[in-house]
PDB file of C-alpha atoms in Angstrom:
ATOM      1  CA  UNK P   1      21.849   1.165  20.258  1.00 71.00           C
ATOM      2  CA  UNK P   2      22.816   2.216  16.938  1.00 76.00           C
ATOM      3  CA  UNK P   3      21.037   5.584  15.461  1.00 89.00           C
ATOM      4  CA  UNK P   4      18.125   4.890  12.549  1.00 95.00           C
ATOM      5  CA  UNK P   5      20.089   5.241   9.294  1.00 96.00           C
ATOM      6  CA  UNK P   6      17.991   7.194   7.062  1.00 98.00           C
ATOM      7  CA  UNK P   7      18.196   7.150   3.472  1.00 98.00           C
ATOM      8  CA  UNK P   8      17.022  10.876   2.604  1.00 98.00           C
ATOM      9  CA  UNK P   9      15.946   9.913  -1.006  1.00 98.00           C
ATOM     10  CA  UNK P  10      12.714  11.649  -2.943  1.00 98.00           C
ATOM     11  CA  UNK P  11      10.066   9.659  -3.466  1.00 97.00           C
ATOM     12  CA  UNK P  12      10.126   8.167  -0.030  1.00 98.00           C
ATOM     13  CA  UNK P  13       9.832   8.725   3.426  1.00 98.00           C
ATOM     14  CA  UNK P  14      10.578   6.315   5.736  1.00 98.00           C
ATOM     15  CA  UNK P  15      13.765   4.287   4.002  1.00 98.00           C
ATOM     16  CA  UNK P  16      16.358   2.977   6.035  1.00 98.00           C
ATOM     17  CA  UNK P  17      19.487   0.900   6.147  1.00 98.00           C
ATOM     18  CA  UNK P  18      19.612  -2.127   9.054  1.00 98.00           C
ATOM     19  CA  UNK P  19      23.497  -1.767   9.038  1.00 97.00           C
ATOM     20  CA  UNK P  20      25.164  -0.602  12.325  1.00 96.00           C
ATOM     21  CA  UNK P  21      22.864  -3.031  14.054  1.00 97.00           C
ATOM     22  CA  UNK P  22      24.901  -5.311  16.799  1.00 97.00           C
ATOM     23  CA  UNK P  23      24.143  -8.960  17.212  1.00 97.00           C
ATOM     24  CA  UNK P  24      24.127 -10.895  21.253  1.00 96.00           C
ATOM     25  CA  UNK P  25      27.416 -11.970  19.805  1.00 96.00           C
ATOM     26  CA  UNK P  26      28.673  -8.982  18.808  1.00 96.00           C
ATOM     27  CA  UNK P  27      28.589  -8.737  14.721  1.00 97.00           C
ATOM     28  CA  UNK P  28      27.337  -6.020  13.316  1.00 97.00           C
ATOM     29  CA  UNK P  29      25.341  -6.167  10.230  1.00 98.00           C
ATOM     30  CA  UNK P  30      26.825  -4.767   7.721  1.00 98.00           C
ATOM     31  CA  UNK P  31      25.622  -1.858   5.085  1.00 97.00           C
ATOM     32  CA  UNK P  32      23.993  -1.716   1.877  1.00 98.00           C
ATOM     33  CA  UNK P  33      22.718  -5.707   2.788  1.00 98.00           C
ATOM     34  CA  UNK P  34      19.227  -4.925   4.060  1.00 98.00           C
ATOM     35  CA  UNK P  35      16.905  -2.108   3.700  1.00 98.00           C
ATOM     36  CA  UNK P  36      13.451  -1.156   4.589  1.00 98.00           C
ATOM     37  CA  UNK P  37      11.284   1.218   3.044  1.00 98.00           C
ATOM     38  CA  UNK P  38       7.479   2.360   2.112  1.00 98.00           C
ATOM     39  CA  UNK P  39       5.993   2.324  -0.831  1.00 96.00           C
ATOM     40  CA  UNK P  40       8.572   2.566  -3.844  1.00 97.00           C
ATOM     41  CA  UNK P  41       5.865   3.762  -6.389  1.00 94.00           C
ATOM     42  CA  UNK P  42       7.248   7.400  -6.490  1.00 95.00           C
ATOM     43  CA  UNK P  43      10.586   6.850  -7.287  1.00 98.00           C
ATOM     44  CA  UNK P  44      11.800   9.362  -9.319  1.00 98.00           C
ATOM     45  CA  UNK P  45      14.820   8.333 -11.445  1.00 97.00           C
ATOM     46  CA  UNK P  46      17.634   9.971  -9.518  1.00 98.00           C
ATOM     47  CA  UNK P  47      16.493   8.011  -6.742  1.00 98.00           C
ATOM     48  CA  UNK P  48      16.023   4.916  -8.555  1.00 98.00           C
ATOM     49  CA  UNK P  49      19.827   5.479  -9.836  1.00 97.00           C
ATOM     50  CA  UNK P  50      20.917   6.006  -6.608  1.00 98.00           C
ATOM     51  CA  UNK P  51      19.594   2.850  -5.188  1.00 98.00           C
ATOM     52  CA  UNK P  52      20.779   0.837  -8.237  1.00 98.00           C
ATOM     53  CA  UNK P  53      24.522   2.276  -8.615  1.00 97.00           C
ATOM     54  CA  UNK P  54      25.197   3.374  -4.776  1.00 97.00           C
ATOM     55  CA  UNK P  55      23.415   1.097  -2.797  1.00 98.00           C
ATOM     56  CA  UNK P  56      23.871  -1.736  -5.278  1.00 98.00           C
ATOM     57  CA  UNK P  57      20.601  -2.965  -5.073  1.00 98.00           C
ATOM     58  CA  UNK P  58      19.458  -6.127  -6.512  1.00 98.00           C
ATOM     59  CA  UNK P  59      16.306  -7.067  -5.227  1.00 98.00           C
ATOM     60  CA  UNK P  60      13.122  -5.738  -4.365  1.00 98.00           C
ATOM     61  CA  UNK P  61      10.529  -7.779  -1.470  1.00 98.00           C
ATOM     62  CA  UNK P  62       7.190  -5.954  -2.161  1.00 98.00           C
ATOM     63  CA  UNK P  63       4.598  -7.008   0.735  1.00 96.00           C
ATOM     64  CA  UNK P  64       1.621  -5.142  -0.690  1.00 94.00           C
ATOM     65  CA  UNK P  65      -1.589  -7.228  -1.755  1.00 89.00           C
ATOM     66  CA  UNK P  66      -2.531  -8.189  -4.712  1.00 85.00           C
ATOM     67  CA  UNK P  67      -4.897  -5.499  -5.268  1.00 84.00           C
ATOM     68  CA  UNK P  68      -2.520  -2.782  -3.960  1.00 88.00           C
ATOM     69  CA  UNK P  69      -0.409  -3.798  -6.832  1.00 88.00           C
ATOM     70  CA  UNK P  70      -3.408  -3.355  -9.285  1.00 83.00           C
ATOM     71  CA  UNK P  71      -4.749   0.030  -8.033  1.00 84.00           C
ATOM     72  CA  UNK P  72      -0.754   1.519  -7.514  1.00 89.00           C
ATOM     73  CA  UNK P  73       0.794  -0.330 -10.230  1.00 88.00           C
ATOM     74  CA  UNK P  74       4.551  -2.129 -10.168  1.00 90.00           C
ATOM     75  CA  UNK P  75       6.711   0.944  -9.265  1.00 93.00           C
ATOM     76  CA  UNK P  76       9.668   2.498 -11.706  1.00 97.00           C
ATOM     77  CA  UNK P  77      12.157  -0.632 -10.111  1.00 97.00           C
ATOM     78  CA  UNK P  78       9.961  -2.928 -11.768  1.00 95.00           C
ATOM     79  CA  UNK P  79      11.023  -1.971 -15.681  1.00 95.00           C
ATOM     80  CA  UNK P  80      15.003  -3.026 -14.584  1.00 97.00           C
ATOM     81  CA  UNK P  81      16.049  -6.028 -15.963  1.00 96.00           C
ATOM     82  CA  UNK P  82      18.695  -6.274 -13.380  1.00 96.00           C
ATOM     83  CA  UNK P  83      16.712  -5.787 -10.490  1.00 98.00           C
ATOM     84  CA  UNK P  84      15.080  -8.884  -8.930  1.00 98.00           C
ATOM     85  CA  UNK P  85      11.595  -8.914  -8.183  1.00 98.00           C
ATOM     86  CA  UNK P  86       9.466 -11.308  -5.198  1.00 98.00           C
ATOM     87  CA  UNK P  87       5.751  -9.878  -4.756  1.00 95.00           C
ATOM     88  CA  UNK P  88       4.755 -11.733  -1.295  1.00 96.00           C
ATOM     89  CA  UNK P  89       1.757 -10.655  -0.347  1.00 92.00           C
ATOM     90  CA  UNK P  90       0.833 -11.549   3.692  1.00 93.00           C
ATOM     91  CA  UNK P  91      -2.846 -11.826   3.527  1.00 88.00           C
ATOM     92  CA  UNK P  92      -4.671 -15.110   2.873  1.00 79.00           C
ATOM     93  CA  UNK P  93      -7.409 -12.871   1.716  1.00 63.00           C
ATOM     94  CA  UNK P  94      -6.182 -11.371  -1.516  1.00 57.00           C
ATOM     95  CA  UNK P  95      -6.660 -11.423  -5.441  1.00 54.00           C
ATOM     96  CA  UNK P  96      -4.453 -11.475  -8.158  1.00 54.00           C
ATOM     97  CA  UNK P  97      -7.190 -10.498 -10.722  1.00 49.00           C
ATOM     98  CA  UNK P  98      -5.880  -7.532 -13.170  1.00 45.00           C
ATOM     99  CA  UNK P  99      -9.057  -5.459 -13.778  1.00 46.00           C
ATOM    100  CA  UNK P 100      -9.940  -5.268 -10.543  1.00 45.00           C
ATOM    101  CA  UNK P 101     -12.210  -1.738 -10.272  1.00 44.00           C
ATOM    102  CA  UNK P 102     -11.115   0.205  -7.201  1.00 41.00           C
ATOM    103  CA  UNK P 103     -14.554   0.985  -6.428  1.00 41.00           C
ATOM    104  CA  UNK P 104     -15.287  -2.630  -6.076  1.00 43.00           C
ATOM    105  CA  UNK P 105     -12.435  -4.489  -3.623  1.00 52.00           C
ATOM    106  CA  UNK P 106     -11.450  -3.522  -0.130  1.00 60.00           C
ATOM    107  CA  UNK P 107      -7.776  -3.993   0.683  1.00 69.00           C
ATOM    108  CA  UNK P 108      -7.806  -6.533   3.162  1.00 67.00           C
ATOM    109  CA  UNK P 109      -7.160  -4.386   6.211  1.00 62.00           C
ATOM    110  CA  UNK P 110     -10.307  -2.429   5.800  1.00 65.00           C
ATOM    111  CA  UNK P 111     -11.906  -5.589   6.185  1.00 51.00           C
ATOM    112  CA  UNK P 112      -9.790  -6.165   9.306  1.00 50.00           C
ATOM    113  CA  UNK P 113     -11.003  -2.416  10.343  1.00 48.00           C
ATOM    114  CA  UNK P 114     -14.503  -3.424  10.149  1.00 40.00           C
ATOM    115  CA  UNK P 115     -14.072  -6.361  12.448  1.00 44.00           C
ATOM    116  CA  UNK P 116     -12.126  -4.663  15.148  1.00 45.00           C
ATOM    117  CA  UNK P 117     -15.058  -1.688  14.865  1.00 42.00           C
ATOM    118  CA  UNK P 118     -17.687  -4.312  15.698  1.00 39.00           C
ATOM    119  CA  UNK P 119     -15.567  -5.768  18.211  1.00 40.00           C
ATOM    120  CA  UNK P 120     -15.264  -2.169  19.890  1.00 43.00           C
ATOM    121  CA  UNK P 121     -19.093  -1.752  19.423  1.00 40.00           C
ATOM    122  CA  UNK P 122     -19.690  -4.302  21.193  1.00 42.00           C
ATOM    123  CA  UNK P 123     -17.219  -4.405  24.527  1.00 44.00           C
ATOM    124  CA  UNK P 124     -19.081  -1.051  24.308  1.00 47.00           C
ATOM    125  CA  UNK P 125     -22.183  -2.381  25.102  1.00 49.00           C
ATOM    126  CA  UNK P 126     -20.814  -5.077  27.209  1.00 50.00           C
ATOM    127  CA  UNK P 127     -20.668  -4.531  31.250  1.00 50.00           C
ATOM    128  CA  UNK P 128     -17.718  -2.748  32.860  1.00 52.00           C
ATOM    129  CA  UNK P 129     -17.076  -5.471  34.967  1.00 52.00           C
ATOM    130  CA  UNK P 130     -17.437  -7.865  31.410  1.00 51.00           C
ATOM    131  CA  UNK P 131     -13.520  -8.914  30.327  1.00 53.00           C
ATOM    132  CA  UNK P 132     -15.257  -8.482  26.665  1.00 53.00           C
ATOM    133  CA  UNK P 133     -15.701  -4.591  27.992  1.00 53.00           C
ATOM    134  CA  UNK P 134     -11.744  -4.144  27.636  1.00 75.00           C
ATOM    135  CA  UNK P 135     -10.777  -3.729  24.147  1.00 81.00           C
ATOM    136  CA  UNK P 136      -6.877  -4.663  23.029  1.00 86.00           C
ATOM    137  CA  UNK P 137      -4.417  -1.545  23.750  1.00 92.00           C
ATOM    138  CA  UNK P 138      -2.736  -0.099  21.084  1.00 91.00           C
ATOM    139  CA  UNK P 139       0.239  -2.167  21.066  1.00 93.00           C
ATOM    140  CA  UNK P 140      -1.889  -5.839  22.216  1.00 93.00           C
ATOM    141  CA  UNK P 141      -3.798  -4.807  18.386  1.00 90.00           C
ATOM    142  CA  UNK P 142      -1.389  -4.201  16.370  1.00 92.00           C
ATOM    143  CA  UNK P 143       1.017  -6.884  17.932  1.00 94.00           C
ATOM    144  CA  UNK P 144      -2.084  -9.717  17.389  1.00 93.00           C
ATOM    145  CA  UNK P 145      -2.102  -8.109  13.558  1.00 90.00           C
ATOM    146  CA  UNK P 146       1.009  -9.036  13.463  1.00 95.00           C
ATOM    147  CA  UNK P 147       1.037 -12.181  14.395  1.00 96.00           C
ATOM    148  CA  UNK P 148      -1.628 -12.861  12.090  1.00 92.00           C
ATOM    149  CA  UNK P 149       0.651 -12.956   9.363  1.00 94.00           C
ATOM    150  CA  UNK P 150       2.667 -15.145  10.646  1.00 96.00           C
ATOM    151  CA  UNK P 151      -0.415 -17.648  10.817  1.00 94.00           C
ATOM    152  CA  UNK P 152      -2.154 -16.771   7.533  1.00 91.00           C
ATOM    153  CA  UNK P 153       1.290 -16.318   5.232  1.00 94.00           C
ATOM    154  CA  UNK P 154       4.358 -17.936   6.607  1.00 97.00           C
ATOM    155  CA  UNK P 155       5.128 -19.189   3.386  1.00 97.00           C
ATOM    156  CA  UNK P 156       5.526 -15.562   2.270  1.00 97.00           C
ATOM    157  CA  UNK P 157       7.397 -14.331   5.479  1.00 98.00           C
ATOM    158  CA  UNK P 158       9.897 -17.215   4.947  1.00 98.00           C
ATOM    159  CA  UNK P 159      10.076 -16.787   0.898  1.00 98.00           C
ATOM    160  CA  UNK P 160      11.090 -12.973   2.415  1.00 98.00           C
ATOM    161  CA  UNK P 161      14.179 -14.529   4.243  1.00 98.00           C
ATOM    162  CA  UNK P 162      15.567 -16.329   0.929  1.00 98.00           C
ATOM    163  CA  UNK P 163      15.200 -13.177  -1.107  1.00 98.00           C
ATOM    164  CA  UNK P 164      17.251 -11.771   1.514  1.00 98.00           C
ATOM    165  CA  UNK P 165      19.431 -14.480   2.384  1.00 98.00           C
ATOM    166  CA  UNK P 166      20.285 -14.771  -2.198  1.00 98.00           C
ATOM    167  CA  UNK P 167      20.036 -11.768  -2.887  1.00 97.00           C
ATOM    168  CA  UNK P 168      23.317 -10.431  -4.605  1.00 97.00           C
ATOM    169  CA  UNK P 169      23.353  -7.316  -3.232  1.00 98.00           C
ATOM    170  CA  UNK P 170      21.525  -4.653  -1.200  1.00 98.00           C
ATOM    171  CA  UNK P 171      17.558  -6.090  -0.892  1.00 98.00           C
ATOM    172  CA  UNK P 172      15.516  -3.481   0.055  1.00 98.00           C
ATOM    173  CA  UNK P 173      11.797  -5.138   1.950  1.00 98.00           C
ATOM    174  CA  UNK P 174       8.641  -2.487   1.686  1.00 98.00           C
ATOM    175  CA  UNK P 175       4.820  -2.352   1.937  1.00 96.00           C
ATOM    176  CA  UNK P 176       2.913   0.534   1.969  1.00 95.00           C
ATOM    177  CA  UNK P 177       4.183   2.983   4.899  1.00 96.00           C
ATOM    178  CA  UNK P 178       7.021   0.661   5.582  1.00 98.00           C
ATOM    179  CA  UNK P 179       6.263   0.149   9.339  1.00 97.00           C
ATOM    180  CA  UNK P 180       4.227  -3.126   9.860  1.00 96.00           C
ATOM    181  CA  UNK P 181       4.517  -5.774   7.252  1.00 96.00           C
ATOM    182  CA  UNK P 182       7.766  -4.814   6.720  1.00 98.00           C
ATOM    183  CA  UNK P 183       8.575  -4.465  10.326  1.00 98.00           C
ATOM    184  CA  UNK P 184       7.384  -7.857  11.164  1.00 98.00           C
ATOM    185  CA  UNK P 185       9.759  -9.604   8.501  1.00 98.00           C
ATOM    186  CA  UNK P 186      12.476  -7.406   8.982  1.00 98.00           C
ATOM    187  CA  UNK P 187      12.290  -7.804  12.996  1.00 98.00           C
ATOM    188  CA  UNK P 188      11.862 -12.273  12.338  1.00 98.00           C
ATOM    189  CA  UNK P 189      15.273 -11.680   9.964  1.00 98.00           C
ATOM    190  CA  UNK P 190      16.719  -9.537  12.575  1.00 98.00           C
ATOM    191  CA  UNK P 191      15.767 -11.727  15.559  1.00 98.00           C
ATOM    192  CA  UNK P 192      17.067 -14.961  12.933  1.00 98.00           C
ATOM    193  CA  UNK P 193      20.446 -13.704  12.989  1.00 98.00           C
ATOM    194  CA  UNK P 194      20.358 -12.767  16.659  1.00 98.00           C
ATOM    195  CA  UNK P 195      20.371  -9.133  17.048  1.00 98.00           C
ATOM    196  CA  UNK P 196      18.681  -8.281  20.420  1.00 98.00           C
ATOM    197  CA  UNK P 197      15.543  -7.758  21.089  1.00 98.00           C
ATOM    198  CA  UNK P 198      15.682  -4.306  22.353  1.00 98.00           C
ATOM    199  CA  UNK P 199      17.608  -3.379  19.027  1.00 98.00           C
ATOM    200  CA  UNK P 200      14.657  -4.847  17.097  1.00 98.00           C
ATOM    201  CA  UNK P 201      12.340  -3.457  19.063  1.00 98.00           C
ATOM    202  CA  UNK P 202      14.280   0.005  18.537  1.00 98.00           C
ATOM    203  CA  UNK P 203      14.546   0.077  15.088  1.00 98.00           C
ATOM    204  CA  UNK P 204      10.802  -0.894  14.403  1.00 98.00           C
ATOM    205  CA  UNK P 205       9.811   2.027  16.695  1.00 98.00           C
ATOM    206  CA  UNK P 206      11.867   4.507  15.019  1.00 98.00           C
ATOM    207  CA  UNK P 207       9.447   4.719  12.128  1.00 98.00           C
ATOM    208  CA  UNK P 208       6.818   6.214  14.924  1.00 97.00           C
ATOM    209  CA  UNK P 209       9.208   9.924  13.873  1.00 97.00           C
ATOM    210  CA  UNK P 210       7.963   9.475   9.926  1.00 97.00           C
ATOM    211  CA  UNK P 211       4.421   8.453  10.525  1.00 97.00           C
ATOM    212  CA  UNK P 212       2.797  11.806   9.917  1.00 97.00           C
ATOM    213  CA  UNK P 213       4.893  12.435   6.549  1.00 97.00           C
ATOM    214  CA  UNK P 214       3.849   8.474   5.888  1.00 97.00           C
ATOM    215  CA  UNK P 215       0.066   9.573   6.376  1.00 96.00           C
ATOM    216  CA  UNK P 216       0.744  12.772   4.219  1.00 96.00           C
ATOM    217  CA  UNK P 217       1.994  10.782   1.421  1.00 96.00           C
ATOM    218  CA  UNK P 218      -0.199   7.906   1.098  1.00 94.00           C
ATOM    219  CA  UNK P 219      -3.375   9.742   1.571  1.00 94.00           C
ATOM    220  CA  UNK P 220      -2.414  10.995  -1.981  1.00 93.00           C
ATOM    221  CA  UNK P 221      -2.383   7.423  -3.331  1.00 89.00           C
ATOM    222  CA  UNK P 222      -5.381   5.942  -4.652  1.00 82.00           C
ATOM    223  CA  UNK P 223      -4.839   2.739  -2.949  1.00 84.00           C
ATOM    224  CA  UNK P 224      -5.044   4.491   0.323  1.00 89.00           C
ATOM    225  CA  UNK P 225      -6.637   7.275   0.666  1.00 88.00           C
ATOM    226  CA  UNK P 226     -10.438   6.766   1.799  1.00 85.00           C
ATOM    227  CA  UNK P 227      -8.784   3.852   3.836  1.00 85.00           C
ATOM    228  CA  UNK P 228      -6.664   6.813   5.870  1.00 88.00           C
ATOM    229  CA  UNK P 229      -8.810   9.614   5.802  1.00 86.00           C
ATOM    230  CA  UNK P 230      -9.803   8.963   9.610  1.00 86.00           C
ATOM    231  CA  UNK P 231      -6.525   7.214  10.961  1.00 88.00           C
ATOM    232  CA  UNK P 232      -4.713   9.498  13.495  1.00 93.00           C
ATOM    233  CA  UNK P 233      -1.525   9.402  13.763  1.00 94.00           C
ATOM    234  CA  UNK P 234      -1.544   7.634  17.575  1.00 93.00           C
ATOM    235  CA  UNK P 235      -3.162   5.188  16.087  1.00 91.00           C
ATOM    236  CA  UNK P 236      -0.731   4.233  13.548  1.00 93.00           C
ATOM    237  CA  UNK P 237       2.823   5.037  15.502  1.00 94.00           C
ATOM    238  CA  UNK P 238       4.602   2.337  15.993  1.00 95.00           C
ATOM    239  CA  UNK P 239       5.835   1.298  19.878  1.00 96.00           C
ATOM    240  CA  UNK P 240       8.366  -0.564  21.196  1.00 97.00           C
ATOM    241  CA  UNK P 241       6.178  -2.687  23.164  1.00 97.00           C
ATOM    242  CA  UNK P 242       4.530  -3.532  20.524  1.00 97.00           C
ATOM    243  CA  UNK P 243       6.804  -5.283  18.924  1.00 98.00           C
ATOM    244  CA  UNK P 244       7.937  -6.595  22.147  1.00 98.00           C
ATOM    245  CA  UNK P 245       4.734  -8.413  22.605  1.00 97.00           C
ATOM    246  CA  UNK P 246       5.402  -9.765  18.986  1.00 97.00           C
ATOM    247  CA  UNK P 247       8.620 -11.359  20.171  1.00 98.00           C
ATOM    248  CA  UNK P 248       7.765 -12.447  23.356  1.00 98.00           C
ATOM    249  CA  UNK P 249       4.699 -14.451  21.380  1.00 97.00           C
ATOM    250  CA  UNK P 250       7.177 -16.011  19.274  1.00 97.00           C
ATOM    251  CA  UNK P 251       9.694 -16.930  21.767  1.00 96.00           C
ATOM    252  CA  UNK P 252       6.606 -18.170  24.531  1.00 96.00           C
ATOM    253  CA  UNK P 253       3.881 -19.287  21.941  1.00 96.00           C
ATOM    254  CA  UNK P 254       5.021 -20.030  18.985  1.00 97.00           C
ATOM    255  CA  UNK P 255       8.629 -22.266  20.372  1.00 97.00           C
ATOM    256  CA  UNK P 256      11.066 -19.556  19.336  1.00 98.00           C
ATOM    257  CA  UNK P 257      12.067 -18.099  16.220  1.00 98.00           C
ATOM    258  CA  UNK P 258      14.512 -20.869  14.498  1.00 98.00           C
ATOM    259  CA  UNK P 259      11.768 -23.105  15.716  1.00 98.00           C
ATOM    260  CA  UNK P 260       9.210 -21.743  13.952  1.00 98.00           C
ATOM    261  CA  UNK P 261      11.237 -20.901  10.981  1.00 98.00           C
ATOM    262  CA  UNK P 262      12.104 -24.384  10.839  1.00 98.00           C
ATOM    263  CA  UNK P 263       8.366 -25.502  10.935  1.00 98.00           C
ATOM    264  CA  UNK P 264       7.933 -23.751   8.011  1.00 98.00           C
ATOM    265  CA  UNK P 265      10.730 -24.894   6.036  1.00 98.00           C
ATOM    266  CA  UNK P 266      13.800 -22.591   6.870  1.00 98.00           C
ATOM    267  CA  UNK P 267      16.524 -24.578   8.091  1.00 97.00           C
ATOM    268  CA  UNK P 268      19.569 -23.846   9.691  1.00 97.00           C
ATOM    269  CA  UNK P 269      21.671 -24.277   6.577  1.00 98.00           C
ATOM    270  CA  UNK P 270      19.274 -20.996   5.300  1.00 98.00           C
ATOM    271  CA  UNK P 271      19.741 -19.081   8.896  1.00 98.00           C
ATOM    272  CA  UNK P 272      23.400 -19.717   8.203  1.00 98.00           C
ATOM    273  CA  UNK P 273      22.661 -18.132   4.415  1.00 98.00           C
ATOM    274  CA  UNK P 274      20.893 -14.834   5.899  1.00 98.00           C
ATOM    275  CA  UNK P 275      23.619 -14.961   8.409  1.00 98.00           C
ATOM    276  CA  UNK P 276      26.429 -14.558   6.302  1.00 98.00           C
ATOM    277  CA  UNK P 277      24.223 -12.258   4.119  1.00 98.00           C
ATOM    278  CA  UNK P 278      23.971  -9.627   6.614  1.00 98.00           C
ATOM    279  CA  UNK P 279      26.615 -10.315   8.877  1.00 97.00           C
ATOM    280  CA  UNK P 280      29.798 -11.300   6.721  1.00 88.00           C
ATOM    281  CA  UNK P 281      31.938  -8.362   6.284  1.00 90.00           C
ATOM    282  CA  UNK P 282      32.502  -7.572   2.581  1.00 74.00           C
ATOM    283  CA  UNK P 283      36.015  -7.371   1.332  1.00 53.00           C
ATOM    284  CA  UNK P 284      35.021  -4.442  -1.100  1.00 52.00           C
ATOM    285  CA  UNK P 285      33.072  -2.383   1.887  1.00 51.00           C
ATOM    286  CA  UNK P 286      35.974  -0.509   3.430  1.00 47.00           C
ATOM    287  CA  UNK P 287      36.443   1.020  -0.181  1.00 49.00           C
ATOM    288  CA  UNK P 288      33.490   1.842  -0.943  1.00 46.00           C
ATOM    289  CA  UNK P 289      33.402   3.783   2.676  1.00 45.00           C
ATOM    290  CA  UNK P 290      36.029   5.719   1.686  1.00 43.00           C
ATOM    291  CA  UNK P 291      34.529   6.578  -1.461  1.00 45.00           C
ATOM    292  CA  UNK P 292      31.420   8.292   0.218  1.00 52.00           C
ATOM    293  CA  UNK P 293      33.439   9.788   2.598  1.00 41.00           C
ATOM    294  CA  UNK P 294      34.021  10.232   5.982  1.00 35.00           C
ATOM    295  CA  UNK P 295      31.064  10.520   8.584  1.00 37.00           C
ATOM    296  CA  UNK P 296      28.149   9.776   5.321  1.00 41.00           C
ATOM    297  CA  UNK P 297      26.686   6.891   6.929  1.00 39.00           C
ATOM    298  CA  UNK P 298      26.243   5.797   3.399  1.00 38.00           C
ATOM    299  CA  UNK P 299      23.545   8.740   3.211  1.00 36.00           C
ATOM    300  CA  UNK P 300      23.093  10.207  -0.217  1.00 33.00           C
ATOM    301  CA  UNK P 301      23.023  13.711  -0.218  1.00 30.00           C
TER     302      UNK P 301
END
């Protein structure tokens, strides 16, 4: 399985590049196509340069909500004219209103938080021998979370795909800390264009190594701070299983991934787009290898 290729850029701490991932046929998708990252809003502009001029990036898929947007603001990317923009938020809960005080909207996790508290409280209470006195495991949680955006938002998860699939060069997806709404569209594009599920399930774990710099960071943000105050980091690494459970539900429950993709819309003339978008080899890639240098992964120093 291929190594996580970081991108060791300030501002950021859990950016990588998909490339160097192997598909069940063996292609390999290619650098500088895909990225994944948390929450662009610290950017400085070295690293904004870097991403524009080295990476050739074109377009940015920002997952956050509505109101994250409003308390965090639109990020430095957001000012470049040639830098494509597609806010998709994956709640169904969410606002778009622009004076929004932070004192007076929850994010609509913490409402999510609340529920699964309650639903703790009371398997609590429940009897041992009660099925309601087992709560979800870790990864059974965060993999029904999951899932949950596929129900309330597939319109966003798919409108993802296209930004991917058009995008003229290097599309970098983000949320937040980078790990869960983006690892759930990243792994359906991943699993779209068939790379394995145990590479999938590999590359969405290997954010578990950044989670306490994520927490670090974000519990300097505004839009996340009281939210994270109590979160451990157990509770908010990443496993492979769990986003094994997340594929096995969409292969067993949900009739498989171009199924479902095509329920919503995405055909297989678009799987063929994001196919050749992160597959295809590039005829300009080899010198722009050689540029960087050997052994550079494409990492900027």
């Amino acid at each position: 399985m291929a190594e996580p290729n970081w991108i060791e850029l300030a501002g950021v701490v859990n950016m990588r590049d998909l490339g160097g991932l192997t598909t069940e046929r063996g292609e390999v998708v290619q650098a500088r196509r895909l990225l994944r990252s948390d929450n662009l809003q610290d950017l400085p502009a070295d690293s904004v340069r870097t991403l524009v001029a080295r990476y050739g990036l074109t377009d940015v898929v920002d997952l956050r909500t509505d109101v994250e947007v409003v308390r965090e603001g639109e990020g430095p990317l957001r000012a470049l004219p040639e830098v494509r923009h597609h806010h998709l938020t994956l709640y169904r809960e969410d606002t778009d209103e622009s004076g929004i005080p932070a004192a007076e909207r929850s994010l609509p996790w913490e409402r999510g938080d609340a529920e699964a508290a309650a639903t703790r409280r009371a398997a609590e209470a429940a009897s041992p021998s009660s099925p309601a006195a087992t709560p979800p495991s870790h990864d059974e949680f965060w993999s029904q979370h999951y899932l949950s955006y596929l129900d309330q938002r597939p319109d966003s998860i798919v409108a993802a795909l296209r930004a991917v699939a058009d995008g003229e060069g290097a599309v970098v997806v983000h949320c937040a800390a980078g790990k869960d709404r983006t690892g759930t569209v990243v792994g359906v594009a991943l699993k779209a264009v068939g790379v394995p599920d145990e590479e999938i399930e590999a590359d969405y774990a290997a954010s578990a190594e950044r989670v306490p710099r994520i927490l670090d960071r974000l519990r300097q943000r505004p839009a996340y701070a009281a939210n994270l105050r109590d979160k451990s980091v157990a509770q908010q690494s990443p496993t492979t299983d769990t986003m094994r459970l997340l594929l096995d539900a969409l292969e067993n429950r949900l009739g498989g991934v171009h199924a479902w993709l095509a329920g919503h819309g995405f055909d297989a003339d678009d799987v063929e787009r994001l196919r050749r978008k992160l597959l295809a080899p590039d005829a300009h890639s080899d010198d722009r290898a050689a540029a960087d240098g050997p052994g550079d992964a494409g990492q900027p120093e």
